[in-house]
C-alpha cells in the first residue's frame, strides 16, 4: 500500500463537488415525489454512504426518520471478500414502514443483496434502494438499485465517503485512485 497525498494518488477527478451537489438535489426531489406524502425511514449504510446520506436527507423537503446500519464486506482490499458481516443494526422498527436504503456504491452487488434480504424479513411496507455510484459492468442488472447517482467504470474510486483502507473518505470530490497505490 502506497498512500502519499491526493495530488500524487488521484489519477483524475470523476465528479466535482458541484456536479455531486446537483445530482444529489435531483435524486432528493425524485425520492420525495415517489413517497407520495409518506414519512420514510432513511437508512444510511455506514460508513461509505455517510456524506451522500446527509446531503440527500438535507435536500429532501419532507418528514423522515433517520437511522444507521453498519456492515462490512471489504477488509482493507479493493475487492469484496464476499462475506458480509452486520456490525451495527438499526435502532428503529421498520415493520409497515417505507424504507429507503442509501448506499455509497454497488460493486459485486453482494452488500445490497444482503441488506435487502435482511430488511425485507422485517416486513416493511416497501423498500427503495438508492446508490450514489454503480459499477454496473461488475454485477447482474437484477442487482441494480431503484435510483443511482452515477454509473461508473470498473475503477477504484475514493472521496465523498468512499475510502481505500480508510484513506481519502473526506475528499469533497470522487476521484479515481491510481492502481499503484494498492498494487
Ligand atoms: P459490493 O458488496 O461488492 O457491491 O461492495 C459494495 C461495497 O464495497 C461498497 O459499499 C463500498 O464500501 C465498497 N466499494 C466497492 N467499490 C469501491 C470503490 O471503488 N471504492 C471504495 N469502496 C468501494
Ligand atoms: Mg458501503
mmCIF file of C-alpha atoms and ligand atoms in Angstrom:
data_model
loop_
_atom_site.group_PDB
_atom_site.id
_atom_site.type_symbol
_atom_site.label_atom_id
_atom_site.label_comp_id
_atom_site.label_asym_id
_atom_site.label_seq_id
_atom_site.Cartn_x
_atom_site.Cartn_y
_atom_site.Cartn_z
ATOM 1 C CA UNK A 1 0.000 0.000 0.000
ATOM 2 C CA UNK A 2 1.325 3.385 -1.065
ATOM 3 C CA UNK A 3 -0.564 6.443 0.182
ATOM 4 C CA UNK A 4 1.054 9.860 -0.346
ATOM 5 C CA UNK A 5 -1.240 12.837 -0.993
ATOM 6 C CA UNK A 6 -4.342 13.441 -3.153
ATOM 7 C CA UNK A 7 -2.150 15.356 -5.649
ATOM 8 C CA UNK A 8 0.012 12.253 -6.117
ATOM 9 C CA UNK A 9 -2.532 9.464 -5.625
ATOM 10 C CA UNK A 10 -5.633 10.619 -7.526
ATOM 11 C CA UNK A 11 -5.428 9.809 -11.228
ATOM 12 C CA UNK A 12 -8.332 12.059 -12.162
ATOM 13 C CA UNK A 13 -11.457 13.617 -10.719
ATOM 14 C CA UNK A 14 -14.646 11.927 -11.927
ATOM 15 C CA UNK A 15 -17.217 14.147 -10.189
ATOM 16 C CA UNK A 16 -16.595 17.553 -8.667
ATOM 17 C CA UNK A 17 -18.365 18.904 -5.583
ATOM 18 C CA UNK A 18 -20.619 20.982 -7.815
ATOM 19 C CA UNK A 19 -21.606 18.058 -10.054
ATOM 20 C CA UNK A 20 -22.288 15.926 -6.972
ATOM 21 C CA UNK A 21 -24.477 18.586 -5.330
ATOM 22 C CA UNK A 22 -26.610 18.986 -8.462
ATOM 23 C CA UNK A 23 -27.136 15.219 -8.795
ATOM 24 C CA UNK A 24 -27.989 14.821 -5.102
ATOM 25 C CA UNK A 25 -30.660 17.532 -5.395
ATOM 26 C CA UNK A 26 -32.209 15.769 -8.379
ATOM 27 C CA UNK A 27 -32.294 12.410 -6.563
ATOM 28 C CA UNK A 28 -33.815 14.071 -3.490
ATOM 29 C CA UNK A 29 -36.729 15.537 -5.431
ATOM 30 C CA UNK A 30 -37.239 12.254 -7.287
ATOM 31 C CA UNK A 31 -37.426 10.397 -3.949
ATOM 32 C CA UNK A 32 -39.813 12.907 -2.400
ATOM 33 C CA UNK A 33 -42.194 12.656 -5.350
ATOM 34 C CA UNK A 34 -42.133 8.828 -5.138
ATOM 35 C CA UNK A 35 -43.051 8.978 -1.436
ATOM 36 C CA UNK A 36 -46.466 10.479 -2.005
ATOM 37 C CA UNK A 37 -46.596 12.138 1.410
ATOM 38 C CA UNK A 38 -45.456 9.110 3.428
ATOM 39 C CA UNK A 39 -42.787 9.516 6.146
ATOM 40 C CA UNK A 40 -39.899 7.190 5.231
ATOM 41 C CA UNK A 41 -37.187 5.582 7.304
ATOM 42 C CA UNK A 42 -33.988 6.748 5.633
ATOM 43 C CA UNK A 43 -31.264 4.152 6.230
ATOM 44 C CA UNK A 44 -27.615 5.105 5.926
ATOM 45 C CA UNK A 45 -25.223 2.247 5.204
ATOM 46 C CA UNK A 46 -22.110 3.200 7.173
ATOM 47 C CA UNK A 47 -19.545 4.378 6.646
ATOM 48 C CA UNK A 48 -19.271 4.921 2.892
ATOM 49 C CA UNK A 49 -22.717 6.456 2.368
ATOM 50 C CA UNK A 50 -22.408 9.000 5.197
ATOM 51 C CA UNK A 51 -21.786 12.144 3.125
ATOM 52 C CA UNK A 52 -24.295 11.203 0.411
ATOM 53 C CA UNK A 53 -26.911 10.322 3.038
ATOM 54 C CA UNK A 54 -26.556 13.575 4.954
ATOM 55 C CA UNK A 55 -26.627 15.713 1.807
ATOM 56 C CA UNK A 56 -29.589 13.755 0.429
ATOM 57 C CA UNK A 57 -31.648 13.968 3.643
ATOM 58 C CA UNK A 58 -30.895 17.677 3.913
ATOM 59 C CA UNK A 59 -32.245 18.220 0.375
ATOM 60 C CA UNK A 60 -35.436 16.220 0.976
ATOM 61 C CA UNK A 61 -38.210 18.549 1.907
ATOM 62 C CA UNK A 62 -40.336 16.035 3.869
ATOM 63 C CA UNK A 63 -40.703 14.403 7.298
ATOM 64 C CA UNK A 64 -38.476 11.352 7.820
ATOM 65 C CA UNK A 65 -36.884 9.077 10.370
ATOM 66 C CA UNK A 66 -33.128 8.721 10.114
ATOM 67 C CA UNK A 67 -31.343 5.506 11.070
ATOM 68 C CA UNK A 68 -27.960 3.895 10.528
ATOM 69 C CA UNK A 69 -26.746 0.384 9.836
ATOM 70 C CA UNK A 70 -23.158 -0.755 9.602
ATOM 71 C CA UNK A 71 -21.958 -3.734 7.635
ATOM 72 C CA UNK A 72 -18.593 -4.820 6.361
ATOM 73 C CA UNK A 73 -17.604 -6.861 3.323
ATOM 74 C CA UNK A 74 -14.214 -5.469 2.484
ATOM 75 C CA UNK A 75 -11.383 -5.589 4.962
ATOM 76 C CA UNK A 76 -8.525 -3.465 3.627
ATOM 77 C CA UNK A 77 -8.558 -4.592 -0.036
ATOM 78 C CA UNK A 78 -10.193 -3.257 -3.171
ATOM 79 C CA UNK A 79 -12.470 -6.245 -3.841
ATOM 80 C CA UNK A 80 -15.282 -7.526 -1.643
ATOM 81 C CA UNK A 81 -14.444 -10.569 0.483
ATOM 82 C CA UNK A 82 -17.893 -11.933 -0.354
ATOM 83 C CA UNK A 83 -18.670 -12.342 3.343
ATOM 84 C CA UNK A 84 -20.978 -9.631 4.627
ATOM 85 C CA UNK A 85 -20.963 -9.014 8.366
ATOM 86 C CA UNK A 86 -23.522 -6.973 10.357
ATOM 87 C CA UNK A 87 -21.637 -4.624 12.676
ATOM 88 C CA UNK A 88 -24.419 -2.320 13.859
ATOM 89 C CA UNK A 89 -28.137 -2.938 13.382
ATOM 90 C CA UNK A 90 -30.898 -0.328 13.038
ATOM 91 C CA UNK A 91 -32.325 1.241 16.175
ATOM 92 C CA UNK A 92 -35.890 1.515 14.885
ATOM 93 C CA UNK A 93 -38.615 -0.914 13.894
ATOM 94 C CA UNK A 94 -39.262 -0.836 10.140
ATOM 95 C CA UNK A 95 -42.349 -3.086 10.044
ATOM 96 C CA UNK A 96 -45.019 -1.458 7.816
ATOM 97 C CA UNK A 97 -42.732 1.469 7.025
ATOM 98 C CA UNK A 98 -41.493 2.798 3.689
ATOM 99 C CA UNK A 99 -37.776 2.155 3.862
ATOM 100 C CA UNK A 100 -35.118 3.845 1.745
ATOM 101 C CA UNK A 101 -31.691 2.175 1.775
ATOM 102 C CA UNK A 102 -28.925 4.659 0.957
ATOM 103 C CA UNK A 103 -25.662 3.093 -0.277
ATOM 104 C CA UNK A 104 -22.388 4.561 -1.479
ATOM 105 C CA UNK A 105 -21.599 2.219 -4.367
ATOM 106 C CA UNK A 106 -22.709 -1.078 -5.901
ATOM 107 C CA UNK A 107 -19.780 -3.244 -6.978
ATOM 108 C CA UNK A 108 -20.435 -7.013 -6.898
ATOM 109 C CA UNK A 109 -23.901 -6.262 -5.524
ATOM 110 C CA UNK A 110 -23.456 -8.665 -2.600
ATOM 111 C CA UNK A 111 -23.896 -5.983 0.046
ATOM 112 C CA UNK A 112 -27.150 -4.583 -1.318
ATOM 113 C CA UNK A 113 -28.485 -8.107 -1.847
ATOM 114 C CA UNK A 114 -27.684 -8.979 1.780
ATOM 115 C CA UNK A 115 -29.274 -5.771 3.067
ATOM 116 C CA UNK A 116 -32.470 -6.234 1.080
ATOM 117 C CA UNK A 117 -32.819 -9.789 2.400
ATOM 118 C CA UNK A 118 -32.098 -8.737 5.977
ATOM 119 C CA UNK A 119 -34.561 -5.850 5.958
ATOM 120 C CA UNK A 120 -37.369 -7.430 3.926
ATOM 121 C CA UNK A 121 -37.582 -10.190 6.567
ATOM 122 C CA UNK A 122 -38.818 -7.438 8.936
ATOM 123 C CA UNK A 123 -41.870 -6.807 6.740
ATOM 124 C CA UNK A 124 -41.539 -3.162 5.764
ATOM 125 C CA UNK A 125 -44.296 -1.667 3.603
ATOM 126 C CA UNK A 126 -41.773 -1.003 0.832
ATOM 127 C CA UNK A 127 -38.039 -0.928 0.189
ATOM 128 C CA UNK A 128 -36.473 1.583 -2.184
ATOM 129 C CA UNK A 129 -32.742 1.336 -2.861
ATOM 130 C CA UNK A 130 -30.546 4.291 -3.763
ATOM 131 C CA UNK A 131 -26.850 4.184 -4.528
ATOM 132 C CA UNK A 132 -24.635 7.163 -5.202
ATOM 133 C CA UNK A 133 -22.392 5.202 -7.601
ATOM 134 C CA UNK A 134 -22.792 1.980 -9.581
ATOM 135 C CA UNK A 135 -20.110 -0.114 -11.290
ATOM 136 C CA UNK A 136 -22.771 -1.662 -13.495
ATOM 137 C CA UNK A 137 -20.347 -3.819 -15.500
ATOM 138 C CA UNK A 138 -19.471 -5.702 -12.283
ATOM 139 C CA UNK A 139 -22.877 -7.159 -11.463
ATOM 140 C CA UNK A 140 -26.072 -8.592 -12.883
ATOM 141 C CA UNK A 141 -28.667 -5.970 -13.848
ATOM 142 C CA UNK A 142 -31.133 -7.566 -11.379
ATOM 143 C CA UNK A 143 -28.976 -6.079 -8.597
ATOM 144 C CA UNK A 144 -29.336 -2.504 -9.852
ATOM 145 C CA UNK A 145 -30.773 -0.056 -7.316
ATOM 146 C CA UNK A 146 -34.033 1.812 -7.915
ATOM 147 C CA UNK A 147 -32.119 5.096 -8.129
ATOM 148 C CA UNK A 148 -28.477 5.719 -8.992
ATOM 149 C CA UNK A 149 -26.365 8.860 -8.794
ATOM 150 C CA UNK A 150 -23.846 7.937 -11.477
ATOM 151 C CA UNK A 151 -22.836 4.808 -13.386
ATOM 152 C CA UNK A 152 -19.052 4.491 -13.348
ATOM 153 C CA UNK A 153 -16.444 2.249 -15.000
ATOM 154 C CA UNK A 154 -14.723 -0.563 -13.090
ATOM 155 C CA UNK A 155 -12.089 1.599 -11.407
ATOM 156 C CA UNK A 156 -11.383 2.027 -7.719
ATOM 157 C CA UNK A 157 -12.705 5.400 -6.573
ATOM 158 C CA UNK A 158 -12.339 7.387 -3.359
ATOM 159 C CA UNK A 159 -13.824 10.510 -1.786
ATOM 160 C CA UNK A 160 -17.294 11.722 -0.761
ATOM 161 C CA UNK A 161 -17.400 8.912 1.840
ATOM 162 C CA UNK A 162 -15.625 6.203 -0.159
ATOM 163 C CA UNK A 163 -12.276 5.081 1.181
ATOM 164 C CA UNK A 164 -9.261 2.986 0.475
ATOM 165 C CA UNK A 165 -8.198 1.350 3.783
ATOM 166 C CA UNK A 166 -9.827 4.352 5.495
ATOM 167 C CA UNK A 167 -7.875 6.894 3.435
ATOM 168 C CA UNK A 168 -9.448 9.672 1.364
ATOM 169 C CA UNK A 169 -13.004 9.282 2.694
ATOM 170 C CA UNK A 170 -13.191 13.012 3.405
ATOM 171 C CA UNK A 171 -12.212 14.271 -0.066
ATOM 172 C CA UNK A 172 -15.075 16.504 -1.281
ATOM 173 C CA UNK A 173 -14.998 15.012 -4.808
ATOM 174 C CA UNK A 174 -14.959 11.500 -6.353
ATOM 175 C CA UNK A 175 -11.567 10.613 -7.786
ATOM 176 C CA UNK A 176 -10.010 7.522 -9.344
ATOM 177 C CA UNK A 177 -7.252 6.111 -7.153
ATOM 178 C CA UNK A 178 -4.053 5.271 -9.040
ATOM 179 C CA UNK A 179 -3.652 1.454 -9.131
ATOM 180 C CA UNK A 180 -0.044 1.865 -7.932
ATOM 181 C CA UNK A 181 -1.495 2.851 -4.535
ATOM 182 C CA UNK A 182 -2.953 -0.610 -3.936
ATOM 183 C CA UNK A 183 -0.953 -2.921 -6.230
HETATM 184 P P1 LIG B 1 -20.323 -4.979 -3.117
HETATM 185 O O1 LIG B 1 -20.867 -5.791 -1.995
HETATM 186 O O2 LIG B 1 -19.235 -5.724 -3.880
HETATM 187 O O3 LIG B 1 -21.374 -4.393 -4.027
HETATM 188 O O4 LIG B 1 -19.494 -3.823 -2.483
HETATM 189 C C1 LIG B 1 -20.080 -2.688 -2.031
HETATM 190 C C2 LIG B 1 -19.167 -2.011 -1.042
HETATM 191 O O5 LIG B 1 -17.770 -2.126 -1.410
HETATM 192 C C3 LIG B 1 -19.455 -0.546 -1.068
HETATM 193 O O6 LIG B 1 -20.467 -0.223 -0.158
HETATM 194 C C4 LIG B 1 -18.108 0.079 -0.732
HETATM 195 O O7 LIG B 1 -17.991 0.216 0.666
HETATM 196 C C5 LIG B 1 -17.090 -0.896 -1.253
HETATM 197 N N1 LIG B 1 -16.550 -0.490 -2.576
HETATM 198 C C6 LIG B 1 -16.786 -1.057 -3.777
HETATM 199 N N2 LIG B 1 -16.146 -0.431 -4.777
HETATM 200 C C7 LIG B 1 -15.481 0.596 -4.183
HETATM 201 C C8 LIG B 1 -14.626 1.656 -4.704
HETATM 202 O O8 LIG B 1 -14.340 1.802 -5.908
HETATM 203 N N3 LIG B 1 -14.109 2.498 -3.761
HETATM 204 C C9 LIG B 1 -14.379 2.394 -2.439
HETATM 205 N N4 LIG B 1 -15.192 1.451 -1.922
HETATM 206 C C10 LIG B 1 -15.726 0.544 -2.792
HETATM 207 MG MG1 LIG B 2 -20.684 0.501 1.643
#
